[in-house]
Short mmCIF file of C-alpha atoms in Angstrom, two decimals:
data_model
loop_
_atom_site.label_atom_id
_atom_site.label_comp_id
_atom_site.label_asym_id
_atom_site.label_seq_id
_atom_site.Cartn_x
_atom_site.Cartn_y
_atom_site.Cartn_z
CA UNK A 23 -9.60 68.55 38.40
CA UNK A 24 -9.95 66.05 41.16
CA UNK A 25 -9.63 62.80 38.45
CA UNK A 26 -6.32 64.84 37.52
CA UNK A 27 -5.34 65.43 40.82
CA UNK A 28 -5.95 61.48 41.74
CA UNK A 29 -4.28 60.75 39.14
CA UNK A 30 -1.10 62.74 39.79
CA UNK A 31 -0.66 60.53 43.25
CA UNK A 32 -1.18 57.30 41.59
CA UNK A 33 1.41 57.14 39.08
CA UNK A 34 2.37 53.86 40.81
CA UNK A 35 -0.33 52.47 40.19
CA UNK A 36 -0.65 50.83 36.72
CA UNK A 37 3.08 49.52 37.27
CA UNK A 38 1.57 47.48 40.69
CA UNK A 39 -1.56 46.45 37.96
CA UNK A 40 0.61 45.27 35.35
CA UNK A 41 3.71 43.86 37.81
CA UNK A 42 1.91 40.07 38.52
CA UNK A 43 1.22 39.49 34.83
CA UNK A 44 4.95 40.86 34.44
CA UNK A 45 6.53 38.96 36.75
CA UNK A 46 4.60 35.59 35.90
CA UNK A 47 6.07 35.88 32.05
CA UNK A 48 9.20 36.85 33.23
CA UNK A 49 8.97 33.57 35.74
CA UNK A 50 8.21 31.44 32.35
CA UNK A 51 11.05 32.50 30.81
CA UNK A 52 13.32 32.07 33.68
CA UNK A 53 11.47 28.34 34.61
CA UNK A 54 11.77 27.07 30.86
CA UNK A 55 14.99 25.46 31.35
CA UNK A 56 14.26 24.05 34.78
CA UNK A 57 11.74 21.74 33.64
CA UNK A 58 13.27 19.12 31.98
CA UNK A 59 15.52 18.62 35.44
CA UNK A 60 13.10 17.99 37.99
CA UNK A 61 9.87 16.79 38.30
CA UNK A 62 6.25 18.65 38.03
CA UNK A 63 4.70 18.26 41.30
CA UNK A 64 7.83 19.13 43.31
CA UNK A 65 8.60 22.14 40.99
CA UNK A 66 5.30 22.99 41.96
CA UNK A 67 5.17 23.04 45.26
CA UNK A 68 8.48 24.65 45.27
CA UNK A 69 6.86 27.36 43.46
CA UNK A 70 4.14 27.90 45.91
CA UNK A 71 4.85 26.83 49.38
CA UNK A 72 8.23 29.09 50.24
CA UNK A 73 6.59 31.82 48.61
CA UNK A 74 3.15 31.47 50.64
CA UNK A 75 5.89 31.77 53.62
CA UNK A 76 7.39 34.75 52.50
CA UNK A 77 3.92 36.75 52.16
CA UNK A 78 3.34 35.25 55.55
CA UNK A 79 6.55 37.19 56.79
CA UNK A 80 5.46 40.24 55.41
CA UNK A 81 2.12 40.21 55.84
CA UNK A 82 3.25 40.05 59.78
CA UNK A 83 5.70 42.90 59.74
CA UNK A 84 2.82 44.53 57.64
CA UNK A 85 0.56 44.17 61.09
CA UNK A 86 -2.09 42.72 58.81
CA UNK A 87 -4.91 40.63 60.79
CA UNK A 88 -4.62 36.39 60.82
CA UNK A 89 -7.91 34.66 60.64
CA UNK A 90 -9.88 34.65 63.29
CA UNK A 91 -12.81 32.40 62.84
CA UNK A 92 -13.40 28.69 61.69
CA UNK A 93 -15.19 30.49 58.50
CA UNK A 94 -12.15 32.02 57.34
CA UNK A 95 -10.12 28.83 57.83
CA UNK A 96 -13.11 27.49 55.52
CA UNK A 97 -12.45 29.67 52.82
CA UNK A 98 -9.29 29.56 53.36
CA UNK A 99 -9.19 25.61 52.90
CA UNK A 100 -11.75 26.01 49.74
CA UNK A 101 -8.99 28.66 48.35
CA UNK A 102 -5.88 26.24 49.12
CA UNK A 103 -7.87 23.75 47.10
CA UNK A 104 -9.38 25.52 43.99
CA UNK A 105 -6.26 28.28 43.37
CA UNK A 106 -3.56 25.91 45.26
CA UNK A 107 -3.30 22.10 44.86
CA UNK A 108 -5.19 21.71 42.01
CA UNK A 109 -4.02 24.98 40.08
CA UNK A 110 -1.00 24.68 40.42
CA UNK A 111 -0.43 20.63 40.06
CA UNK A 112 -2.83 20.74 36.68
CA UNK A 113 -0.25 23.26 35.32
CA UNK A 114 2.29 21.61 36.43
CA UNK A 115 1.58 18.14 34.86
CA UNK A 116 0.08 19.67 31.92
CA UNK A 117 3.07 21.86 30.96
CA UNK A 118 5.27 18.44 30.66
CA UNK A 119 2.62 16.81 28.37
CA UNK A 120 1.52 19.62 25.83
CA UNK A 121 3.28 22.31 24.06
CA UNK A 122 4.16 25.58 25.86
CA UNK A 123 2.34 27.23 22.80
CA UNK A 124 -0.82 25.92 23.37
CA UNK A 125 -0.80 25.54 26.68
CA UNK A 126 -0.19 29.05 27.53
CA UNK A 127 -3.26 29.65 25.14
CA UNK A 128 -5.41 27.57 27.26
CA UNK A 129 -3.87 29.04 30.76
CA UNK A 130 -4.29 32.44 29.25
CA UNK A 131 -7.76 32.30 28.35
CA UNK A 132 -9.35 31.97 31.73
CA UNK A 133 -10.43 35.46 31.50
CA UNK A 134 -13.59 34.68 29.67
CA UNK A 135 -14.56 32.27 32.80
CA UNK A 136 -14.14 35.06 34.97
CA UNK A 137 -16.00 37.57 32.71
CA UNK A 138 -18.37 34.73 32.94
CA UNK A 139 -18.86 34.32 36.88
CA UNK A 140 -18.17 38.10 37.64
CA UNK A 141 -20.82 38.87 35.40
CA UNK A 142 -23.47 36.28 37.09
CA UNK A 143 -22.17 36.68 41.28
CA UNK A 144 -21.73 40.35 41.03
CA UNK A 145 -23.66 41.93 38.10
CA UNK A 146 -20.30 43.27 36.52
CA UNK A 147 -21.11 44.71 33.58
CA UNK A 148 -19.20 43.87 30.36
CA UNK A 149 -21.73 44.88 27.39
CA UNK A 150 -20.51 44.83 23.88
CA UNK A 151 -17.05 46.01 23.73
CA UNK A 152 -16.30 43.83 26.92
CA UNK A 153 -16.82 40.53 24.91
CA UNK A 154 -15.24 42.26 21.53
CA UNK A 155 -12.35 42.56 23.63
CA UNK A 156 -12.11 39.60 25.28
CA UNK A 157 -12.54 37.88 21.52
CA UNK A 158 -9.70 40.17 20.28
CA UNK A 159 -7.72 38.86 23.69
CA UNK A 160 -8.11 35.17 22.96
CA UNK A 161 -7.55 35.98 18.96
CA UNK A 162 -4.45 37.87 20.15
CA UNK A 163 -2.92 35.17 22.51
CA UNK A 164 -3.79 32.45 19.95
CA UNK A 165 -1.49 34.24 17.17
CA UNK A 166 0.91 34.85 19.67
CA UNK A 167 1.16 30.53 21.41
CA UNK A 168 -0.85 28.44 18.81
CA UNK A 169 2.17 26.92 15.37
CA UNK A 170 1.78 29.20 12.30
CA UNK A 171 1.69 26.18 9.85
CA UNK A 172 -1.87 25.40 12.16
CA UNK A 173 -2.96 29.27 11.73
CA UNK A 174 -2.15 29.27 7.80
CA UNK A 175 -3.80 26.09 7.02
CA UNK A 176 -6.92 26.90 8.91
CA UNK A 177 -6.91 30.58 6.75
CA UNK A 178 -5.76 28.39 3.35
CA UNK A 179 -8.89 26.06 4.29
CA UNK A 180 -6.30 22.82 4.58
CA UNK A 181 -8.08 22.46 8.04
CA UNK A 182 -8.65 18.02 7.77
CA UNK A 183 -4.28 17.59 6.98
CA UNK A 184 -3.42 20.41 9.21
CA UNK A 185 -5.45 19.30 12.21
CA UNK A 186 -4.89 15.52 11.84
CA UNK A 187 -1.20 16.15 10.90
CA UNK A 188 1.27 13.98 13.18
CA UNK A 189 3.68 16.93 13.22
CA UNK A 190 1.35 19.06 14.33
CA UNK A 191 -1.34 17.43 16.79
CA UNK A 192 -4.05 18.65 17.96
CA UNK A 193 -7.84 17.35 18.53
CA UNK A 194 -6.30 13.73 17.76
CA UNK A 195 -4.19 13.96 20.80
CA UNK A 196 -6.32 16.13 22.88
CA UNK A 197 -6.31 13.57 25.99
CA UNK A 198 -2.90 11.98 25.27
CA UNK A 199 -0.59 15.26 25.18
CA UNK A 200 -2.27 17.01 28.61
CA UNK A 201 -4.48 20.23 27.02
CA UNK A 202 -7.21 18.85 28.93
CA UNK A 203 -5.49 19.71 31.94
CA UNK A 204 -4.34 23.29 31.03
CA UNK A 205 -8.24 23.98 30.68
CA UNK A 206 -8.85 22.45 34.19
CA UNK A 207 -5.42 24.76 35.26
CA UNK A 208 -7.59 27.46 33.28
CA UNK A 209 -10.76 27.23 34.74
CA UNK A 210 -9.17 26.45 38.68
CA UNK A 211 -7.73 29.61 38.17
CA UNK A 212 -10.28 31.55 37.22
CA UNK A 213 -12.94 29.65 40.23
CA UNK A 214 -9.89 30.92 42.07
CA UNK A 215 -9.74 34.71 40.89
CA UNK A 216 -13.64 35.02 41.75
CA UNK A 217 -13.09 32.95 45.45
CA UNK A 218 -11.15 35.59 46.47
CA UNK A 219 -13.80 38.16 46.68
CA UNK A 220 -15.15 35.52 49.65
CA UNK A 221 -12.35 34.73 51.10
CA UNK A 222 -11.88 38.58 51.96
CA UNK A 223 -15.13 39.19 53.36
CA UNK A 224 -13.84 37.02 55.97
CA UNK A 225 -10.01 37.27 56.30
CA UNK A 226 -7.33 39.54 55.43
CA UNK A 227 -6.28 39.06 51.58
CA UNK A 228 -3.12 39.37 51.92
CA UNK A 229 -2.47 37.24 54.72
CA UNK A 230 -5.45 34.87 53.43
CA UNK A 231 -3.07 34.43 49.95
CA UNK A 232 -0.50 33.22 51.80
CA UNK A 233 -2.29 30.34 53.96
CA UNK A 234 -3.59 29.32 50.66
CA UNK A 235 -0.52 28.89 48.76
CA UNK A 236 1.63 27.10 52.06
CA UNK A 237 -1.77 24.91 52.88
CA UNK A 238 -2.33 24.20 49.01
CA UNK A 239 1.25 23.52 48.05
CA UNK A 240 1.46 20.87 50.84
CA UNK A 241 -0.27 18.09 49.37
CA UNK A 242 1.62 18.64 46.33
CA UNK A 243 4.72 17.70 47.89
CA UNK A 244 3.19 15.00 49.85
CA UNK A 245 2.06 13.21 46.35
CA UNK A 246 5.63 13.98 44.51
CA UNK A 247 7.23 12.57 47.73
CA UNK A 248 5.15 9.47 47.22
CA UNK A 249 4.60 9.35 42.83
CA UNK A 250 7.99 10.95 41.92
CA UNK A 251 11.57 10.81 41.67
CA UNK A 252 14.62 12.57 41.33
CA UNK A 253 13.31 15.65 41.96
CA UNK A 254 16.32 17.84 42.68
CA UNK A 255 19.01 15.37 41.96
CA UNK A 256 19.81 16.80 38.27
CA UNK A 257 19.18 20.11 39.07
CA UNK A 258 22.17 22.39 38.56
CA UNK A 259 23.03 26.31 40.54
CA UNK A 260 21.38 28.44 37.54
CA UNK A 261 18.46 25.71 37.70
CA UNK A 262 17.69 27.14 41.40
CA UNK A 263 18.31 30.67 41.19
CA UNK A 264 15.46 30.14 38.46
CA UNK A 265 13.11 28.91 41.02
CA UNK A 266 14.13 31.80 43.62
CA UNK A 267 12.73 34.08 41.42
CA UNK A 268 9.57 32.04 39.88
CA UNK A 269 9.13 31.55 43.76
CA UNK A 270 10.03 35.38 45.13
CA UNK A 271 8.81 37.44 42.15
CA UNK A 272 6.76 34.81 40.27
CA UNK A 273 4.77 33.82 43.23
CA UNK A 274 4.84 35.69 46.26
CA UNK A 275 5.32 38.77 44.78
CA UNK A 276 3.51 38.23 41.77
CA UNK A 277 0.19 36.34 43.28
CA UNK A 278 0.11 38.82 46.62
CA UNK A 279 -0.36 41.76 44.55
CA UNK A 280 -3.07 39.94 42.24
CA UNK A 281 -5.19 38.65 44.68
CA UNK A 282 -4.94 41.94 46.91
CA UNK A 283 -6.38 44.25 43.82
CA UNK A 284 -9.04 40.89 42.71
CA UNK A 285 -10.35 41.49 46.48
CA UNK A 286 -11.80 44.52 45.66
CA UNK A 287 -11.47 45.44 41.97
CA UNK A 288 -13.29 44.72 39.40
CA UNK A 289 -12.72 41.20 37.98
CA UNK A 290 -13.34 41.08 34.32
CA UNK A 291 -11.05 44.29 33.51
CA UNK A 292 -8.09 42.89 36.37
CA UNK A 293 -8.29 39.28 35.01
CA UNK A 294 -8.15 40.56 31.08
CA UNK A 295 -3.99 41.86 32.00
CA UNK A 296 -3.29 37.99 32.31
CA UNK A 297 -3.27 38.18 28.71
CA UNK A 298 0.03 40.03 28.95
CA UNK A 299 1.76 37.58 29.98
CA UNK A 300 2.38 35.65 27.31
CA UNK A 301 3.26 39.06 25.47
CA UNK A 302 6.14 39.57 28.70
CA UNK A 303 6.98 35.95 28.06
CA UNK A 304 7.73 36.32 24.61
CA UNK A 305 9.65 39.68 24.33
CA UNK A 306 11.80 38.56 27.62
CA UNK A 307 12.25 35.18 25.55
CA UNK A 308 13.34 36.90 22.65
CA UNK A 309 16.12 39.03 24.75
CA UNK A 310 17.33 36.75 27.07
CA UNK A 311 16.87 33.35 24.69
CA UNK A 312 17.35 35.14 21.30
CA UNK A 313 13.68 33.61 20.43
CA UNK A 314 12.69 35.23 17.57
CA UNK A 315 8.83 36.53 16.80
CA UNK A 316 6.82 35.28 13.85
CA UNK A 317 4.72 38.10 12.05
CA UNK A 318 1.62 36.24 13.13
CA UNK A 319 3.17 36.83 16.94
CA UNK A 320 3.73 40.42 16.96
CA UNK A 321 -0.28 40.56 15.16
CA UNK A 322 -1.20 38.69 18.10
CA UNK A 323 0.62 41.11 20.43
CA UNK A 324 -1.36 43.89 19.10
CA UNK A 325 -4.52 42.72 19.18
CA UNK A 326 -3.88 41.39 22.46
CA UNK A 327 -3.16 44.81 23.37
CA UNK A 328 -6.36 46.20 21.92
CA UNK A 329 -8.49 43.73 23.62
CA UNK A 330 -7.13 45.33 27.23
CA UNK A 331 -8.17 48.26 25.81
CA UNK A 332 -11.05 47.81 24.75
CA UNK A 333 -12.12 45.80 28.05
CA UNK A 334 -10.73 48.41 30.72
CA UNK A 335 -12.55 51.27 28.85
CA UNK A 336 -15.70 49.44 27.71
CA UNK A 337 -17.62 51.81 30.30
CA UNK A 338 -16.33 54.94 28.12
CA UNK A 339 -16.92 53.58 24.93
CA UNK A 340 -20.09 52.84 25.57
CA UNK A 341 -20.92 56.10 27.01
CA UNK A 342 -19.79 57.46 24.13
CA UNK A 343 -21.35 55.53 21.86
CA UNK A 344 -25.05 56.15 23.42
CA UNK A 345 -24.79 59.94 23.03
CA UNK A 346 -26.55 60.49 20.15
CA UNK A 347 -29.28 57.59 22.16
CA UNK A 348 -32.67 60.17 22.56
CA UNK A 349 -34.36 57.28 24.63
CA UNK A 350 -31.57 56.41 26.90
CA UNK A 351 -29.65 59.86 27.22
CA UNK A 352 -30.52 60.92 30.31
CA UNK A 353 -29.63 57.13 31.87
CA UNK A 354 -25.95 57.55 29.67
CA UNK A 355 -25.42 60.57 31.56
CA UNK A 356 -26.26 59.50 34.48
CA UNK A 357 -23.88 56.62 33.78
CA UNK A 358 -21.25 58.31 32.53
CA UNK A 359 -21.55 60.25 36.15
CA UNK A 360 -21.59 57.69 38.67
CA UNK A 361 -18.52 55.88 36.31
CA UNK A 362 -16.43 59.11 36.90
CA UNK A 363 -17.60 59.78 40.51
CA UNK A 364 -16.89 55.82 41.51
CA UNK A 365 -13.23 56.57 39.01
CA UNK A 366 -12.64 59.29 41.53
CA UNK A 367 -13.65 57.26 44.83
CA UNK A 368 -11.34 54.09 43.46
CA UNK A 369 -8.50 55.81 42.71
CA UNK A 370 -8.24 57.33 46.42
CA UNK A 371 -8.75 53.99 47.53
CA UNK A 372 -6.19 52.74 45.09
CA UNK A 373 -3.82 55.41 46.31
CA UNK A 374 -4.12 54.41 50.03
CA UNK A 375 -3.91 50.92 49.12
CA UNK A 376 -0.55 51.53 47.43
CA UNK A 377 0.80 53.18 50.58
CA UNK A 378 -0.33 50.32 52.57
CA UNK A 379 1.35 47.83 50.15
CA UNK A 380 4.93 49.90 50.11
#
């Protein structure tokens, strides 16, 4: 009664879960055209800078604490670095040197380097239907951003022509087209998603996410001011209402929310919703640019949906599956206990946190 209860007051809940990963496929959609206009440093640090002000606002008419000590500043710095600068300018550069397909599979797959860390710093657990899912999720996004012609000809077995094709290259050109700094993006990101947990044993998350993105976004401007040019000159009135909303919702919005439930949640099932973004990025892309989905795509979709699954409730199913266990039933039940009773304790916590948010 008291899971259903809990559950009855946090019906807002999986909407402020899913909302980042929402609003950063919605922001890709919205961004795709601005691209080509400007210049990826700048774009960047538009991105992140007025939005790190904007949490800063709120965070203040929130009455939530500013760091207080040279530590937090520390991690703060660290944070700005790792999830900031060098996020956000490997994206950035990468996105105008590789396709959006693949790229978005590399930026999409940081969830296994989280898994990865989360697992080793804080003993999450993520047993076998943890890592099915996560398989499933990089199967799924793969369907959904890597070129059919590569996916058939790897199934057909054409994999020498289809992987040295020029039309469609891939390990030829890893270096030249920018992949290699997608998986950098990939990985900063995911170093970025596991700082946080520090950063907030020291200083306010929310407030802490903020600093970070205004501190990190600096030097991004300060090397387009100095490498670039033409940043804003071609840029048109439907061009910058695109990057007030990557910046509001796709950033400050979007990244305040994330890094407020990766302060205290647990990692590996949190990080495993980035892979709906690409699924939000394709279905908004398909309404508002009439793109259209390949069967592969809406395969991908699914399984990427069954890997989130399978990952959120890989506690349950393995509960379940060590039932008819004689050696290990009493430690199942036992489990299966403290996994309800802690279910219970985080969704009051969840509740109160949603009431501090709104």
């Amino acid at each position: 009664m008291q899971l259903k209860f809990s559950a009855s007051r946090l019906s807002l809940t999986p909407l402020l879960l899913i909302a980042p990963f929402f609003l950063w496929g919605t922001a890709m959609v919205a961004m795709k055209g601005v691209i080509s206009h400007t210049t990826p440093l700048f774009m960047a640090g538009v991105r992140i800078v007025p939005a790190g002000v904007l949490i800063l606002i709120a965070a203040a008419f929130m009455g939530r604490p500013q760091p207080k000590s040279w530590t937090a500043w520390l991690w703060i710095g660290l944070f700005a670095l790792v999830d900031g600068a060098l996020f956000q300018g490997f994206l950035a550069e990468g996105l105008v040197r590789t396709g959006a397909g693949l790229g978005s599979v590399m930026i999409d797959s940081q969830p296994l380097a989280v898994a990865l860390m989360s697992s080793w710093l804080f003993q999450e657990r993520i047993g076998l239907w943890g890592w099915l899912g996560l398989l499933l999720g990089v199967t799924g996004i793969s369907l959904i951003g890597l070129p059919d012609e590569l996916i058939l000809g790897l199934l057909s077995h054409k994999t020498p022509e289809i992987l040295l094709s020029p039309t469609l290259p891939f390990l030829n050109s890893l270096f030249a087209s920018g992949e290699w700094l997608m998986l950098l993006a990939a990985l900063s990101m995911a170093v970025g998603t596991v700082m946080i947990r520090f950063v907030s044993r020291h200083a306010d998350p929310v407030t802490a996410t903020g600093w970070h993105m205004v501190i990190g976004g600096l030097p991004l401007w300060g090397i387009s001011s100095v490498a670039e040019s033409q940043q804003w000159q071609n840029l048109v009135p439907s061009d910058w209402a695109a990057l007030g909303y990557a910046t509001v919702f796709g950033s400050a919005i979007a990244y305040a929310l994330f890094f407020y439930f990766a302060s205290s949640g647990n990692l590996t099932s949190l990080s495993s919703l980035t892979f709906l973004t690409p699924i939000f990025a394709l279905l908004f892309g398909n309404l508002w640019l009439q793109e259209i989905l390949s069967p592969l795509q809406w395969i991908g979709v699914g399984l990427t949906l069954v890997s989130i699954y399978l990952i959120n409730q890989r506690d349950v199913l393995a509960g379940v599956e060590g039932i008819g266990d004689q050696g290990q039933g009493e430690q199942e039940d036992a489990g299966t206990r403290r996994t309800t009773n802690q279910l219970t304790v985080n969704s009051v916590d969840a509740s109160a946190a949603c009431r501090r948010l709104q």
